[in-house]
Tab-separated table of C-alpha atoms in Angstrom:
chain	number	residue	atom	x	y	z
E	14	UNK	CA	65.005	-33.026	-45.333
E	15	UNK	CA	63.677	-35.491	-42.743
E	16	UNK	CA	60.179	-34.044	-43.155
E	17	UNK	CA	60.370	-34.581	-46.912
E	18	UNK	CA	61.674	-38.134	-46.392
E	19	UNK	CA	58.739	-38.927	-44.110
E	20	UNK	CA	56.265	-37.449	-46.606
E	21	UNK	CA	57.850	-39.623	-49.313
E	22	UNK	CA	57.576	-42.717	-47.108
E	23	UNK	CA	53.884	-42.090	-46.402
E	24	UNK	CA	53.132	-41.608	-50.100
E	25	UNK	CA	55.115	-44.727	-51.021
E	26	UNK	CA	53.940	-47.069	-48.251
E	27	UNK	CA	50.376	-45.907	-47.549
E	28	UNK	CA	49.233	-44.392	-50.848
E	29	UNK	CA	51.294	-46.985	-52.776
E	30	UNK	CA	52.597	-44.453	-55.280
E	31	UNK	CA	55.712	-45.236	-57.319
E	32	UNK	CA	58.772	-42.981	-57.035
E	33	UNK	CA	57.937	-41.486	-60.451
E	34	UNK	CA	54.396	-40.678	-59.292
E	35	UNK	CA	55.747	-39.134	-56.093
E	36	UNK	CA	58.148	-37.063	-58.186
E	37	UNK	CA	55.138	-35.607	-60.014
E	38	UNK	CA	53.365	-34.945	-56.707
E	39	UNK	CA	56.451	-33.116	-55.415
E	40	UNK	CA	56.689	-31.108	-58.649
E	41	UNK	CA	53.089	-30.034	-58.108
E	42	UNK	CA	53.813	-29.137	-54.488
E	43	UNK	CA	56.854	-27.167	-55.626
E	44	UNK	CA	54.516	-24.844	-57.554
E	45	UNK	CA	52.665	-23.947	-54.341
E	46	UNK	CA	53.385	-23.109	-50.727
E	47	UNK	CA	55.960	-25.936	-50.383
E	48	UNK	CA	58.100	-24.387	-53.116
E	49	UNK	CA	61.736	-25.009	-52.150
E	50	UNK	CA	65.044	-26.193	-53.457
E	51	UNK	CA	64.787	-29.390	-51.401
E	52	UNK	CA	61.381	-30.320	-52.836
E	53	UNK	CA	62.697	-29.533	-56.316
E	54	UNK	CA	65.789	-31.737	-56.063
E	55	UNK	CA	63.847	-34.526	-54.352
E	56	UNK	CA	61.437	-34.614	-57.290
E	57	UNK	CA	64.411	-34.731	-59.641
E	58	UNK	CA	66.016	-37.657	-57.793
E	59	UNK	CA	62.717	-39.568	-57.594
E	60	UNK	CA	62.197	-39.248	-61.340
E	61	UNK	CA	65.519	-40.961	-62.149
E	62	UNK	CA	66.033	-44.637	-62.906
E	63	UNK	CA	69.205	-46.651	-62.438
E	64	UNK	CA	70.893	-47.265	-65.801
E	65	UNK	CA	72.147	-50.731	-64.808
E	66	UNK	CA	68.967	-52.204	-63.320
E	67	UNK	CA	66.155	-50.065	-64.739
E	68	UNK	CA	64.792	-49.734	-61.195
E	69	UNK	CA	63.940	-46.395	-59.571
E	70	UNK	CA	67.222	-44.787	-58.529
E	71	UNK	CA	65.920	-44.219	-54.990
E	72	UNK	CA	65.547	-47.998	-54.599
E	73	UNK	CA	69.171	-48.789	-55.425
E	74	UNK	CA	71.064	-46.156	-53.439
E	75	UNK	CA	72.094	-46.783	-49.824
E	76	UNK	CA	69.417	-45.648	-47.399
E	77	UNK	CA	71.916	-44.262	-44.885
E	78	UNK	CA	72.667	-40.605	-44.256
E	79	UNK	CA	75.863	-39.207	-42.821
E	80	UNK	CA	76.214	-36.222	-40.522
E	81	UNK	CA	78.339	-33.096	-40.704
E	82	UNK	CA	77.645	-32.348	-37.046
E	83	UNK	CA	75.466	-29.252	-37.439
E	84	UNK	CA	72.297	-31.080	-36.338
E	85	UNK	CA	74.020	-32.549	-33.302
E	86	UNK	CA	75.485	-29.157	-32.391
E	87	UNK	CA	72.072	-27.514	-32.787
E	88	UNK	CA	70.358	-30.093	-30.563
E	89	UNK	CA	73.084	-29.802	-27.914
E	90	UNK	CA	72.709	-26.019	-27.928
E	91	UNK	CA	68.908	-26.303	-27.719
E	92	UNK	CA	69.289	-28.519	-24.647
E	93	UNK	CA	71.732	-26.060	-23.073
E	94	UNK	CA	69.245	-23.233	-23.657
E	95	UNK	CA	66.200	-25.257	-22.607
E	96	UNK	CA	64.677	-24.511	-26.018
E	97	UNK	CA	62.277	-27.244	-27.224
E	98	UNK	CA	63.580	-27.777	-30.753
E	99	UNK	CA	61.843	-31.119	-31.180
E	100	UNK	CA	61.634	-31.104	-34.991
E	101	UNK	CA	65.381	-30.545	-35.363
E	102	UNK	CA	66.164	-33.090	-32.635
E	103	UNK	CA	63.984	-35.784	-34.171
E	104	UNK	CA	65.478	-35.194	-37.615
E	105	UNK	CA	68.971	-35.537	-36.118
E	106	UNK	CA	68.031	-38.785	-34.355
E	107	UNK	CA	66.449	-40.169	-37.536
E	108	UNK	CA	69.644	-39.414	-39.442
E	109	UNK	CA	71.676	-41.188	-36.767
E	110	UNK	CA	69.346	-44.208	-36.955
E	111	UNK	CA	69.664	-44.285	-40.759
E	112	UNK	CA	73.409	-44.814	-40.410
E	113	UNK	CA	72.842	-47.966	-38.328
E	114	UNK	CA	71.470	-50.542	-40.803
E	115	UNK	CA	71.945	-53.499	-38.414
E	116	UNK	CA	69.792	-51.806	-35.781
E	117	UNK	CA	67.087	-50.999	-38.329
E	118	UNK	CA	67.155	-54.586	-39.598
E	119	UNK	CA	66.635	-55.843	-36.028
E	120	UNK	CA	63.562	-53.574	-35.675
E	121	UNK	CA	62.038	-54.517	-39.033
E	122	UNK	CA	60.284	-57.768	-37.919
E	123	UNK	CA	58.571	-56.072	-34.963
E	124	UNK	CA	54.789	-55.826	-35.256
E	125	UNK	CA	53.465	-52.634	-36.769
E	126	UNK	CA	50.363	-51.200	-38.336
E	127	UNK	CA	48.399	-52.938	-41.029
E	128	UNK	CA	48.266	-51.225	-44.404
E	129	UNK	CA	44.868	-51.239	-46.078
E	130	UNK	CA	45.017	-50.529	-49.812
E	131	UNK	CA	43.550	-47.127	-50.674
E	132	UNK	CA	41.288	-46.414	-53.609
E	133	UNK	CA	42.526	-43.789	-56.071
E	134	UNK	CA	40.306	-41.096	-54.544
E	135	UNK	CA	41.391	-42.087	-51.012
E	136	UNK	CA	45.041	-41.902	-52.096
E	137	UNK	CA	44.457	-38.422	-53.539
E	138	UNK	CA	42.776	-37.291	-50.302
E	139	UNK	CA	45.623	-38.802	-48.297
E	140	UNK	CA	48.151	-36.994	-50.513
E	141	UNK	CA	46.444	-33.670	-49.753
E	142	UNK	CA	46.653	-34.464	-46.037
E	143	UNK	CA	50.364	-35.281	-46.341
E	144	UNK	CA	50.924	-31.941	-48.108
E	145	UNK	CA	49.124	-30.121	-45.274
E	146	UNK	CA	51.117	-32.021	-42.640
E	147	UNK	CA	54.409	-31.280	-44.427
E	148	UNK	CA	53.594	-27.573	-44.600
E	149	UNK	CA	52.561	-27.465	-40.931
E	150	UNK	CA	55.743	-29.322	-39.969
E	151	UNK	CA	57.849	-26.873	-41.964
E	152	UNK	CA	56.225	-23.924	-40.175
E	153	UNK	CA	56.805	-25.600	-36.796
E	154	UNK	CA	60.462	-26.313	-37.637
E	155	UNK	CA	60.988	-22.679	-38.655
E	156	UNK	CA	59.279	-21.463	-35.496
E	157	UNK	CA	61.404	-23.727	-33.318
E	158	UNK	CA	64.556	-22.549	-35.086
E	159	UNK	CA	63.630	-18.889	-34.675
E	160	UNK	CA	62.630	-19.516	-31.046
E	161	UNK	CA	65.970	-21.139	-30.305
E	162	UNK	CA	67.853	-18.232	-31.872
E	163	UNK	CA	65.748	-15.819	-29.814
E	164	UNK	CA	66.558	-17.767	-26.617
E	165	UNK	CA	70.265	-17.657	-27.526
E	166	UNK	CA	70.041	-13.931	-28.269
E	167	UNK	CA	68.577	-13.334	-24.816
E	168	UNK	CA	71.089	-15.622	-23.090
E	169	UNK	CA	74.158	-14.265	-24.883
E	170	UNK	CA	72.926	-10.664	-25.470
E	171	UNK	CA	73.096	-10.950	-29.225
E	172	UNK	CA	71.389	-8.400	-31.451
E	173	UNK	CA	69.729	-10.639	-34.030
E	174	UNK	CA	67.941	-9.300	-37.085
E	175	UNK	CA	65.328	-11.996	-37.667
E	176	UNK	CA	64.487	-10.563	-41.074
E	177	UNK	CA	68.093	-11.170	-42.121
E	178	UNK	CA	67.957	-14.700	-40.669
E	179	UNK	CA	64.808	-15.398	-42.676
E	180	UNK	CA	66.553	-14.078	-45.785
E	181	UNK	CA	69.565	-16.335	-45.204
E	182	UNK	CA	67.385	-19.395	-44.624
E	183	UNK	CA	65.207	-18.448	-47.568
E	184	UNK	CA	68.132	-17.977	-49.897
E	185	UNK	CA	69.840	-21.242	-48.986
E	186	UNK	CA	67.266	-24.008	-48.983
E	187	UNK	CA	63.881	-22.385	-49.327
E	188	UNK	CA	62.457	-19.630	-51.450
E	189	UNK	CA	61.951	-16.482	-49.316
E	190	UNK	CA	58.393	-15.880	-50.445
E	191	UNK	CA	57.400	-19.184	-48.824
E	192	UNK	CA	58.650	-18.377	-45.322
E	193	UNK	CA	55.905	-17.688	-42.763
E	194	UNK	CA	55.080	-14.005	-42.361
E	195	UNK	CA	56.829	-12.189	-39.493
E	196	UNK	CA	55.048	-11.791	-36.189
E	197	UNK	CA	53.069	-8.484	-36.141
E	198	UNK	CA	55.147	-7.221	-33.165
E	199	UNK	CA	58.338	-7.449	-35.241
E	200	UNK	CA	58.248	-4.455	-37.625
E	201	UNK	CA	62.027	-4.463	-38.178
E	202	UNK	CA	62.558	-8.200	-37.962
E	203	UNK	CA	63.599	-8.107	-34.269
E	204	UNK	CA	61.330	-9.686	-31.670
E	205	UNK	CA	60.680	-7.827	-28.448
E	206	UNK	CA	61.825	-9.742	-25.328
E	207	UNK	CA	59.838	-12.941	-24.643
E	208	UNK	CA	57.539	-12.540	-27.635
E	209	UNK	CA	56.958	-15.346	-30.152
E	210	UNK	CA	59.777	-15.625	-32.640
E	211	UNK	CA	59.229	-13.815	-35.933
């Protein structure tokens, strides 16, 4: 979800698209390789307006996310295993930062980059680059997750069927046909020792 939030922020701040326009972009992406439940519901939320104010709904809800603890537990386990799960860790830290509005307010006046307005064609090119970056980030996050599970399987002598894991992940938040293809050395969904995760 953090990857999608960052893609949204880039499209909103750099490309200067409205939430409704970003909803349409996400709907388009949802018809391609980024097809997922999370992209679908994000587009739905971005297309809504607040009945009381008429403003985009995303602009009136609190921009703070809570935690159930699964991200924290995953990052702690990754550290214990020495598995570099940087995408998951950064998403967990971003969620923690979102729940500290006073800290974010203190950072807001610090100097940052200068936004130069984009032409329509530049914004469209930028949007394509954001889509590519989001897809690459999704692949990296999957790889890091699979790699961490493989490290745990080796450490704890688990017999993990990576095909089944992919099916579980695919069925919950992502459509299975959009998961990266298994590694060629994994005919039954199980990686051989010390091979790249499937």
